[in-house]
Coordinates of C-alpha atoms in Angstrom, one line a residue:
Chain A
M85 CA 87.3 131.2 185.3
E86 CA 84.0 131.4 187.0
K87 CA 82.1 128.2 187.4
S88 CA 79.1 129.5 185.5
T89 CA 81.3 130.5 182.5
D90 CA 82.9 127.1 182.5
L91 CA 79.5 125.4 182.5
V92 CA 78.2 127.6 179.7
L93 CA 81.3 126.8 177.6
R94 CA 81.0 123.1 178.3
K95 CA 77.4 123.2 177.3
T96 CA 78.3 125.0 174.1
A97 CA 81.0 122.5 173.2
N98 CA 78.6 119.7 173.8
A99 CA 76.1 121.4 171.5
I100 CA 78.8 121.6 168.9
R101 CA 79.5 117.9 169.2
K102 CA 75.8 117.1 169.0
N103 CA 75.5 119.0 165.7
V104 CA 78.7 117.4 164.4
L105 CA 77.3 114.0 165.1
R106 CA 73.9 114.9 163.5
G107 CA 75.5 116.4 160.4
V108 CA 78.0 113.5 159.9
F109 CA 75.3 110.9 160.5
N110 CA 72.9 112.6 158.2
A111 CA 75.5 112.9 155.4
Q112 CA 77.0 109.5 156.2
S113 CA 80.3 111.2 155.5
G114 CA 82.6 113.5 157.4
H115 CA 85.1 113.6 160.2
I116 CA 83.9 113.2 163.8
G117 CA 87.1 112.3 165.7
G118 CA 89.0 115.5 165.0
S119 CA 85.9 117.6 165.2
F120 CA 85.3 116.3 168.7
S121 CA 88.9 116.8 169.8
V122 CA 88.8 120.5 168.7
A123 CA 85.3 121.3 169.8
D124 CA 86.3 122.8 173.2
V125 CA 89.0 124.9 171.6
L126 CA 86.5 126.3 169.0
A127 CA 83.8 126.8 171.7
Y128 CA 86.3 128.9 173.7
L129 CA 87.5 130.9 170.7
Y130 CA 84.1 131.6 169.2
F131 CA 82.3 132.3 172.5
R132 CA 85.1 134.0 174.6
E133 CA 88.1 135.0 172.5
L134 CA 87.3 136.3 169.0
R135 CA 86.2 139.8 168.4
I136 CA 83.5 139.1 165.8
D137 CA 80.0 140.2 164.9
P138 CA 77.7 137.7 163.3
Q139 CA 75.7 140.6 161.9
N140 CA 78.8 141.9 160.1
P141 CA 80.8 138.9 159.1
Q142 CA 83.0 140.9 156.7
D143 CA 84.0 143.6 159.3
P144 CA 87.6 144.5 158.3
T145 CA 88.6 144.9 161.9
R146 CA 87.3 141.5 163.0
D147 CA 89.5 138.8 164.4
R148 CA 90.0 135.9 162.0
L149 CA 90.2 132.2 162.4
V150 CA 91.5 129.8 159.7
L151 CA 90.7 126.2 160.2
S152 CA 93.8 124.8 158.6
K153 CA 92.7 121.2 159.5
G154 CA 89.8 121.9 157.2
H155 CA 88.3 118.4 157.4
C156 CA 87.0 119.2 160.8
A157 CA 84.6 121.7 159.2
P158 CA 81.5 120.3 160.9
A159 CA 82.9 121.5 164.3
L160 CA 83.5 125.0 162.7
Y161 CA 80.1 125.1 161.1
S162 CA 78.4 124.2 164.3
A163 CA 80.3 126.8 166.3
L164 CA 79.5 129.5 163.7
A165 CA 75.9 128.5 163.5
L166 CA 75.5 128.5 167.3
R167 CA 77.3 131.9 167.4
G168 CA 74.6 133.2 165.1
F169 CA 76.3 133.4 161.7
F170 CA 73.6 131.2 160.1
D171 CA 70.8 128.8 160.9
I172 CA 71.9 125.7 162.8
G173 CA 69.4 123.8 160.6
E174 CA 71.9 124.1 157.8
M175 CA 73.8 121.3 159.5
E176 CA 71.2 118.9 158.3
R177 CA 72.5 119.6 154.8
Y178 CA 76.2 119.4 155.5
R179 CA 78.0 117.6 152.6
Q180 CA 74.8 117.4 150.7
M181 CA 74.3 118.4 147.1
G182 CA 73.3 122.1 146.9
S183 CA 74.3 122.9 150.5
M184 CA 76.6 125.8 151.4
L185 CA 78.3 123.5 153.9
Q186 CA 80.9 121.8 151.7
G187 CA 83.0 118.9 152.9
H188 CA 85.7 121.5 153.7
P189 CA 85.3 125.2 154.5
D190 CA 84.5 127.5 151.5
K191 CA 84.9 131.2 152.4
N192 CA 82.7 132.3 149.5
K193 CA 79.8 130.1 150.5
V194 CA 79.6 130.4 154.3
P195 CA 79.3 133.5 156.4
G196 CA 82.0 133.6 159.1
I197 CA 84.5 131.5 157.2
D198 CA 87.6 133.6 156.7
M199 CA 89.6 131.4 154.4
S200 CA 88.8 128.3 152.3
S201 CA 90.9 125.4 153.6
G202 CA 91.2 121.7 153.5
S203 CA 94.4 120.9 151.8
L204 CA 96.6 120.4 154.8
G205 CA 99.4 122.9 155.4
Q206 CA 97.8 125.7 153.4
G207 CA 95.5 127.3 155.9
I208 CA 98.4 128.3 158.2
S209 CA 100.1 130.2 155.3
A210 CA 96.9 132.1 154.6
A211 CA 96.6 132.9 158.3
V212 CA 100.1 134.3 158.2
G213 CA 99.1 136.4 155.2
I214 CA 96.1 137.8 157.0
A215 CA 98.3 138.6 160.1
L216 CA 100.8 140.3 157.8
N217 CA 97.9 142.3 156.4
A218 CA 97.0 143.6 159.9
K219 CA 100.6 144.8 160.3
I220 CA 100.5 146.6 156.9
D221 CA 97.2 148.2 157.7
K222 CA 98.2 148.9 161.4
S223 CA 95.1 147.2 162.4
D224 CA 94.8 145.5 165.8
Y225 CA 92.8 142.4 164.8
R226 CA 94.2 139.0 165.7
V227 CA 94.5 135.8 163.7
Y228 CA 94.0 132.3 164.9
A229 CA 95.0 129.2 162.9
V230 CA 93.9 125.8 164.0
L231 CA 96.1 122.9 162.8
G232 CA 96.1 119.2 163.4
D233 CA 99.2 117.5 164.8
G234 CA 99.4 115.2 161.7
E235 CA 99.3 118.3 159.6
L236 CA 102.7 119.4 160.9
E237 CA 104.2 116.8 158.6
E238 CA 103.5 119.2 155.7
G239 CA 106.7 121.2 154.9
Q240 CA 104.6 124.3 154.1
V241 CA 103.7 124.6 157.8
W242 CA 107.4 125.2 158.6
E243 CA 107.8 127.6 155.7
S244 CA 105.0 129.6 157.2
A245 CA 106.5 129.3 160.7
M246 CA 109.8 130.8 159.4
F247 CA 107.9 133.6 157.7
A248 CA 105.8 134.5 160.8
A249 CA 108.9 134.7 163.0
R250 CA 110.8 136.7 160.4
Y251 CA 108.1 139.3 160.2
K252 CA 107.4 139.2 164.0
L253 CA 103.7 138.4 163.6
D254 CA 102.7 138.7 167.3
N255 CA 99.1 139.0 166.2
L256 CA 99.1 135.3 165.1
T257 CA 98.3 132.3 167.2
A258 CA 98.6 128.8 165.8
I259 CA 96.7 126.2 167.8
I260 CA 97.8 122.7 167.4
D261 CA 95.0 120.2 168.1
N262 CA 97.4 117.6 169.5
N263 CA 95.2 114.4 169.6
G264 CA 97.9 112.0 168.6
L265 CA 96.1 110.2 165.8
Q266 CA 96.0 110.5 162.1
I267 CA 94.3 108.5 159.4
D268 CA 96.7 105.5 159.2
E269 CA 98.1 105.2 162.7
K270 CA 99.3 107.2 165.7
V271 CA 101.1 110.4 164.7
E272 CA 104.3 109.1 166.4
D273 CA 104.1 105.9 164.4
V274 CA 103.5 107.5 161.0
M275 CA 106.1 110.2 161.3
S276 CA 107.2 111.4 164.7
G277 CA 105.8 114.8 165.2
H278 CA 107.3 115.3 168.6
P279 CA 108.3 117.4 170.4
I280 CA 105.9 119.9 168.8
A281 CA 106.7 122.7 171.3
D282 CA 110.5 122.5 170.7
R283 CA 110.0 122.5 167.0
F284 CA 108.0 125.7 167.0
K285 CA 110.5 127.2 169.5
A286 CA 113.3 126.4 167.2
F287 CA 111.5 128.3 164.4
G288 CA 111.4 131.4 166.6
W289 CA 107.9 131.1 168.2
V290 CA 106.8 131.3 171.8
V291 CA 104.9 128.2 172.7
F292 CA 102.3 127.5 175.4
E293 CA 100.9 124.1 176.3
T294 CA 97.4 123.4 177.6
D295 CA 94.8 120.8 178.1
G296 CA 92.6 121.4 175.1
H297 CA 89.5 120.4 177.0
D298 CA 90.0 122.6 180.0
F299 CA 88.5 126.1 179.6
A300 CA 90.3 127.6 182.5
S301 CA 93.6 126.5 181.1
L302 CA 92.6 127.7 177.6
E303 CA 91.7 131.1 179.1
K304 CA 95.1 131.3 180.7
V305 CA 97.1 130.5 177.6
F306 CA 95.2 132.9 175.4
E307 CA 95.9 135.6 177.9
D308 CA 99.6 134.7 177.8
C309 CA 99.5 134.9 174.0
R310 CA 98.1 138.4 174.1
K311 CA 101.0 139.5 176.3
A312 CA 103.7 138.1 174.0
E313 CA 105.1 140.9 171.8
G314 CA 107.2 140.7 168.7
I315 CA 106.9 137.0 168.3
P316 CA 104.2 134.6 166.9
H317 CA 102.6 132.1 169.4
A318 CA 101.8 128.5 169.2
V319 CA 99.4 126.8 171.6
V320 CA 99.8 123.1 171.8
A321 CA 96.4 121.9 172.9
H322 CA 96.5 118.4 174.2
T323 CA 93.3 116.7 173.2
V324 CA 91.6 113.4 172.9
K325 CA 90.4 112.3 169.4
G326 CA 86.6 111.5 169.6
R327 CA 86.4 113.3 172.9
G328 CA 82.9 113.3 174.4
V329 CA 81.6 109.9 173.3
S330 CA 83.2 107.0 175.2
F331 CA 83.5 104.5 172.4
M332 CA 84.9 107.1 170.0
E333 CA 87.6 108.4 172.3
N334 CA 91.2 107.6 171.1
N335 CA 89.8 105.3 168.5
L336 CA 91.3 105.6 165.0
E337 CA 88.2 104.2 163.5
W338 CA 86.4 107.5 164.1
H339 CA 88.8 109.7 162.1
G340 CA 86.6 109.7 159.1
S341 CA 83.9 107.1 159.3
P342 CA 80.2 108.0 159.9
P343 CA 78.3 106.1 162.6
N344 CA 75.5 103.7 161.7
A345 CA 72.0 104.2 163.2
E346 CA 72.8 102.2 166.3
Q347 CA 76.1 103.9 167.0
Y348 CA 74.5 107.3 166.4
E349 CA 71.8 106.6 169.0
L350 CA 74.4 105.4 171.5
A351 CA 76.6 108.5 170.9
M352 CA 73.7 110.9 171.1
R353 CA 72.5 109.4 174.3
E354 CA 75.9 110.1 175.9
L355 CA 75.9 113.7 174.7
D356 CA 72.3 114.2 175.8
A357 CA 73.2 112.8 179.2
L358 CA 76.0 115.3 179.6
Q359 CA 73.7 118.0 178.5
A360 CA 71.2 117.0 181.2
T361 CA 73.9 117.0 183.8
L362 CA 75.1 120.4 182.8
E363 CA 71.5 121.7 182.9
A364 CA 71.0 120.2 186.3
N365 CA 73.9 122.4 187.4
G366 CA 71.7 125.3 186.7
I367 CA 72.7 126.4 183.2
Chain B
M273 CA 114.1 147.3 116.7
K274 CA 114.6 147.7 120.4
N275 CA 115.1 144.5 122.5
I276 CA 113.8 144.5 126.1
A277 CA 113.1 141.5 128.3
T278 CA 109.5 141.2 129.4
R279 CA 110.6 140.6 133.0
Q280 CA 112.3 144.0 132.9
A281 CA 109.1 145.6 131.7
Y282 CA 107.2 143.7 134.4
G283 CA 109.4 145.2 137.2
E284 CA 109.1 148.6 135.7
A285 CA 105.3 148.3 135.4
L286 CA 105.0 147.2 139.0
R287 CA 107.0 150.3 140.0
E288 CA 104.9 152.5 137.7
F289 CA 101.5 151.2 138.9
G290 CA 102.6 150.4 142.4
A291 CA 101.6 153.7 144.0
D292 CA 98.2 152.1 144.7
P293 CA 98.5 151.1 148.4
K294 CA 96.5 148.0 147.8
I295 CA 99.4 146.5 145.8
I296 CA 101.7 144.1 147.6
V297 CA 104.6 142.3 146.0
L298 CA 106.1 139.0 147.3
D299 CA 109.2 137.3 146.0
A300 CA 111.1 134.1 146.8
D301 CA 114.8 135.3 146.8
L302 CA 114.9 136.1 143.1
S303 CA 113.9 139.7 143.1
K304 CA 117.0 140.8 141.2
S305 CA 116.2 138.4 138.5
T306 CA 112.4 138.8 138.4
K307 CA 112.9 142.6 138.6
T308 CA 110.5 143.0 141.5
D309 CA 113.5 144.7 143.2
L310 CA 112.4 147.8 141.2
F311 CA 109.1 147.8 143.2
H312 CA 111.0 146.9 146.4
K313 CA 113.2 150.0 146.1
A314 CA 110.2 152.3 145.3
Y315 CA 107.8 150.8 147.9
P316 CA 109.9 149.1 150.6
D317 CA 106.9 148.8 153.0
R318 CA 104.8 146.8 150.6
F319 CA 107.5 144.3 149.4
F320 CA 108.0 141.1 151.4
G321 CA 110.8 138.6 150.7
C322 CA 109.5 135.1 151.5
G323 CA 112.7 133.2 151.3
I324 CA 113.0 130.1 149.1
A325 CA 109.6 128.9 150.1
E326 CA 107.1 129.2 147.2
A327 CA 104.2 127.2 148.7
N328 CA 104.1 129.5 151.7
M329 CA 104.5 132.6 149.5
V330 CA 101.4 131.7 147.5
G331 CA 99.4 131.0 150.8
V332 CA 100.6 134.3 152.3
A333 CA 99.5 136.0 149.1
A334 CA 96.1 134.4 149.4
G335 CA 95.8 135.6 153.0
L336 CA 96.6 139.2 152.0
A337 CA 94.3 139.0 149.1
S338 CA 91.4 137.8 151.3
C339 CA 91.8 141.1 153.1
G340 CA 91.4 143.1 150.0
K341 CA 95.0 143.5 148.7
T342 CA 96.1 142.9 145.1
V343 CA 99.1 140.7 145.5
F344 CA 101.9 139.9 143.0
V345 CA 104.0 136.9 143.7
S346 CA 107.1 136.3 141.7
S347 CA 109.7 133.7 141.0
F348 CA 110.9 131.7 138.0
A349 CA 108.0 130.1 136.2
M350 CA 109.1 126.6 137.3
F351 CA 108.9 127.6 140.9
A352 CA 106.0 130.1 140.6
A353 CA 103.6 127.9 138.7
C354 CA 104.7 124.3 138.7
R355 CA 106.0 123.8 142.2
P356 CA 103.1 125.4 144.1
F357 CA 100.4 124.3 141.6
E358 CA 98.2 122.8 144.2
Q359 CA 98.5 125.9 146.5
I360 CA 97.5 128.1 143.5
R361 CA 94.5 125.8 142.9
N362 CA 93.2 125.5 146.4
S363 CA 94.3 128.7 148.2
V364 CA 94.0 131.1 145.3
C365 CA 91.7 129.9 142.5
Y366 CA 89.1 128.1 144.6
P367 CA 88.5 131.2 146.8
R368 CA 88.9 133.4 143.7
L369 CA 91.4 135.8 145.2
N370 CA 93.3 138.7 143.7
V371 CA 96.7 137.0 143.5
K372 CA 98.7 137.7 140.3
I373 CA 101.6 135.3 139.6
G374 CA 104.4 137.1 137.8
A375 CA 106.3 134.1 136.5
T376 CA 109.6 135.0 134.8
H377 CA 112.3 132.9 133.0
A378 CA 109.6 130.8 131.3
G379 CA 110.5 128.5 128.4
I380 CA 113.8 127.2 127.0
S381 CA 115.3 130.7 126.6
V382 CA 116.6 130.4 130.2
G383 CA 119.1 128.3 128.3
Q384 CA 122.2 127.2 130.2
D385 CA 120.4 126.4 133.5
G386 CA 119.1 123.4 131.7
A387 CA 116.0 121.2 131.9
T388 CA 115.2 121.7 135.7
H389 CA 114.7 125.5 135.1
Q390 CA 113.1 125.4 131.7
S391 CA 109.4 125.8 132.4
L392 CA 107.6 124.3 129.4
E393 CA 104.4 123.1 131.1
D394 CA 103.2 126.1 133.0
I395 CA 100.7 127.4 130.4
A396 CA 99.1 123.9 130.2
V397 CA 98.7 123.5 134.0
M398 CA 97.6 127.1 134.7
R399 CA 94.9 127.1 132.0
T400 CA 93.3 124.0 133.5
L401 CA 92.5 126.0 136.7
P402 CA 89.0 127.4 137.0
E403 CA 89.0 131.2 137.6
M404 CA 92.6 131.6 136.3
T405 CA 93.4 134.1 133.6
V406 CA 96.6 133.3 131.6
I407 CA 98.5 136.0 129.9
N408 CA 101.7 135.5 127.9
P409 CA 102.8 139.0 126.8
T410 CA 104.8 139.4 123.5
D411 CA 107.0 142.3 124.4
A412 CA 107.8 145.1 126.8
V413 CA 104.9 147.2 125.7
E414 CA 102.4 144.5 126.0
T415 CA 103.8 143.5 129.4
R416 CA 103.2 146.9 130.8
W417 CA 99.6 146.8 129.7
A418 CA 99.2 143.2 130.9
V419 CA 100.4 144.2 134.4
K420 CA 97.8 147.0 134.3
A421 CA 95.1 144.6 133.1
A422 CA 96.1 142.1 135.9
I423 CA 95.7 144.8 138.5
D424 CA 92.3 145.8 137.1
H425 CA 91.0 142.3 136.7
D426 CA 89.1 140.8 139.7
G427 CA 90.5 137.3 140.2
P428 CA 93.7 135.3 139.8
V429 CA 96.1 136.0 136.9
Y430 CA 99.1 134.1 135.6
L431 CA 101.5 136.4 133.8
R432 CA 104.2 134.5 131.9
L433 CA 107.4 136.4 131.3
G434 CA 110.8 135.6 129.7
R435 CA 114.4 136.1 130.6
D436 CA 115.9 137.2 127.4
A437 CA 115.5 140.5 125.7
V438 CA 113.0 140.2 122.9
P439 CA 112.1 142.7 120.1
V440 CA 109.5 145.3 120.8
I441 CA 106.8 144.5 118.2
N442 CA 103.8 146.5 119.6
D443 CA 105.5 149.9 119.2
A444 CA 102.6 151.6 117.5
E445 CA 101.4 154.7 119.4
D446 CA 97.8 153.6 119.3
Y447 CA 98.5 150.0 120.6
V448 CA 95.5 148.8 122.7
F449 CA 95.7 145.8 125.0
Q450 CA 92.4 144.1 125.7
L451 CA 92.3 141.1 128.0
G452 CA 91.1 138.1 126.1
K453 CA 91.5 139.7 122.7
G454 CA 93.9 138.6 120.1
V455 CA 95.8 141.0 117.9
E456 CA 96.3 140.7 114.1
L457 CA 99.9 141.7 113.6
A458 CA 99.9 141.1 109.8
P459 CA 97.3 140.3 107.2
G460 CA 97.2 137.3 104.9
N461 CA 94.7 134.7 103.6
D462 CA 96.8 131.6 102.8
I463 CA 97.8 130.3 106.3
T464 CA 97.5 131.8 109.8
I465 CA 100.3 131.7 112.2
I466 CA 99.1 132.1 115.7
G467 CA 101.8 132.8 118.2
T468 CA 102.2 133.7 121.8
G469 CA 104.9 135.5 123.8
G470 CA 108.4 135.6 122.5
M471 CA 107.5 133.5 119.4
L472 CA 105.8 136.3 117.6
F473 CA 108.9 138.0 116.2
R474 CA 109.8 134.6 114.9
A475 CA 106.3 134.3 113.3
L476 CA 106.7 137.6 111.6
E477 CA 110.1 136.5 110.3
A478 CA 108.5 133.3 109.0
R479 CA 105.9 135.4 107.3
S480 CA 108.7 137.4 105.5
I481 CA 110.4 134.2 104.4
L482 CA 107.1 132.9 102.9
E483 CA 106.1 136.2 101.3
R484 CA 109.1 135.7 99.0
E485 CA 107.5 132.5 97.8
N486 CA 104.1 134.2 97.3
I487 CA 102.6 132.5 100.4
Y488 CA 100.8 135.1 102.5
C489 CA 100.5 134.4 106.2
R490 CA 98.2 136.1 108.6
V491 CA 100.0 136.5 111.9
V492 CA 97.9 136.6 115.1
N493 CA 99.1 137.4 118.6
I494 CA 97.3 135.5 121.3
H495 CA 98.6 137.2 124.4
T496 CA 95.7 136.0 126.6
I497 CA 95.6 132.2 126.4
K498 CA 92.7 132.0 128.8
P499 CA 90.1 133.2 128.1
I500 CA 91.1 132.8 124.5
D501 CA 89.8 134.9 121.6
E502 CA 87.5 132.4 120.0
D503 CA 86.2 134.8 117.4
M504 CA 89.7 135.7 116.0
I505 CA 90.6 132.0 115.9
F506 CA 87.3 131.1 114.1
R507 CA 88.0 133.8 111.6
A508 CA 91.4 132.5 110.9
A509 CA 90.0 129.0 110.5
R510 CA 87.4 130.1 108.1
E511 CA 89.5 132.6 106.1
T512 CA 92.7 130.7 105.7
R513 CA 93.7 127.2 104.7
G514 CA 95.4 126.1 107.9
I515 CA 96.8 127.2 111.3
V516 CA 100.3 127.0 112.6
T517 CA 100.7 127.7 116.3
A518 CA 104.0 128.8 117.8
E519 CA 104.8 128.8 121.4
E520 CA 107.8 128.5 123.7
H521 CA 106.1 125.7 125.6
T522 CA 105.5 122.0 125.2
V523 CA 103.1 121.3 122.3
I524 CA 101.0 119.3 124.8
G525 CA 98.4 121.4 126.5
G526 CA 99.5 125.0 125.7
L527 CA 98.5 127.5 123.0
G528 CA 98.4 124.8 120.3
S529 CA 96.0 122.7 122.2
A530 CA 93.9 125.7 123.2
V531 CA 93.6 126.8 119.6
S532 CA 92.8 123.3 118.4
E533 CA 90.1 123.0 121.1
V534 CA 88.5 126.1 119.6
V535 CA 88.6 125.2 115.9
A536 CA 87.6 121.5 116.5
K537 CA 84.3 122.7 117.8
S538 CA 82.9 124.2 114.6
C539 CA 85.5 124.7 111.8
P540 CA 88.3 122.2 111.9
V541 CA 91.2 123.0 109.7
P542 CA 94.6 121.4 109.3
M543 CA 97.1 122.5 112.0
E544 CA 100.8 122.3 112.7
F545 CA 102.2 122.8 116.1
I546 CA 105.6 124.5 116.7
G547 CA 106.8 124.2 120.3
M548 CA 108.8 122.0 122.5
P549 CA 108.4 118.4 121.4
D550 CA 107.5 116.0 124.2
C551 CA 110.9 115.9 125.8
F552 CA 113.1 117.7 128.4
G553 CA 115.4 120.5 127.4
V554 CA 119.2 120.6 127.7
S555 CA 121.7 123.2 128.6
G556 CA 122.8 125.5 125.8
K557 CA 122.6 129.0 124.5
S558 CA 119.1 130.2 123.9
E559 CA 119.3 130.4 120.1
E560 CA 121.1 127.0 119.9
L561 CA 118.1 125.5 121.8
F562 CA 115.5 127.1 119.5
T563 CA 117.4 125.6 116.6
H564 CA 117.9 122.2 118.2
F565 CA 114.2 121.8 119.2
G566 CA 112.8 123.1 115.9
M567 CA 111.3 126.4 117.1
T568 CA 112.9 128.9 114.8
A569 CA 111.3 131.2 112.1
R570 CA 112.5 128.7 109.5
D571 CA 110.7 125.9 111.4
I572 CA 107.5 127.9 111.5
A573 CA 107.8 128.6 107.7
D574 CA 108.4 124.9 107.0
A575 CA 105.2 124.1 109.0
A576 CA 103.2 126.6 107.0
R577 CA 104.6 125.1 103.7
R578 CA 103.5 121.7 104.8
L579 CA 100.0 123.0 105.3
V580 CA 100.0 124.7 101.9
K581 CA 101.0 121.3 100.3
R582 CA 98.2 119.5 102.1
G583 CA 95.9 121.9 100.1

């Protein structure tokens, strides 16, 4: 990956995080930790990978993305807004009465959302259905499902994994945001989710692992996914919960708690500093 | 009178209307019983077995429907409605997708499989869901029209079907099915019996029993439980002295509750509720179970007599 591309994506991911922080602070409600861990993956997908047109969000041939870990909606909303699906100012109203930006994604309210989600385990099944639809219609669009590692505790995920392998859905990529933390404790202490890669392999998928914050690595695995034929693919993206703000990183506290004014200022200062550094690099 | 199971009519209707390439059928390893195998044979490219995994089946249906397909998912009612209730709520009704749930083997008439397979709560839970339309066809003729209506309707539909062969009541040439409209099957101004699904032939039998005692019962078929035909129910409440509801479902939350919610609003009348009392079923032959749990024509007639006595 060219250095300039990498810098643009880093700046985009940072902008996603800033908008997440703003939205959650403003609403005093929402999920920062998992939104930050998945921000780079979403930046990559929405700005490099997906075949989409913000002017025609219902294009039947578009690529689809289902955020199965729907509580990280603020990251998705930020990515969509920055990509031009709607005004970024809407983030001010995230989770507020009367806003289209619900606590969890609503496909009927927000342009660019391909499936309503939020109840864990359900988004992946819908993504499987959308991928099956492409096969029925002989369409070449691709489907991406983004899951949390804690979400893999839902049995429905494995029902959908069986189905995708059975029907050879090679147009489907499941991305696991493997940040290692869920609400109560570490994922491995709540209900050992490991080894994720072996589990998907056992269900008949091809699995790739990557650093979920490294754009060059993400580029490589999505290229590999496109080459895999006759088999669905999982990308285990190793990430850090709360990534981007030092005191939020790997800290369980930031799963679903909003920052107070002081914490907000501190966090924003860090994100702004990174922004300044990236801009100093000529972006 | 011909006896045909509504699930049989369902499979035949899917085959009949299935030429539309938008129609997709999913099943969870029960297609021989739900009769979706008839569609499978006719349109193998648009049938997908999902294995014994109903939650995923509903989600896959939602995904397909989000791309413009009309998707029928089928299993026994217990596993089509009750097991994936939350998937139906959040993945189908909330995004208001064209997923039609063909739920067979509803009620106690599944008989010998016993309580685990006797779905007696599905009407109650399905009708609580916003956007959901709930249809419980009476016979084979009505089932055919209900499948057509489900295809034409924009939004989620729950189609409740039975296992046993039941008499064809709606055999008139000019039978018209209208979603949300009740059908007056027999006139009468003493008591109204409002039934749904396979209980209507019993309601008509009860009417015959009472006619010999000079009690004249109106018999109303409510095939669409949601949205319910309020006008027809109001008329029954105004024009007769009481209402007996009859359903193969728990008396809590189903047809009886739906009817009483309507009449309580503006013209309360005495009511009696025939259905499964608040208990689990047992294994037994279908007719033995109807007798044991007080759901025969005789029980419906007894309930109507109680209403007459109340004056």
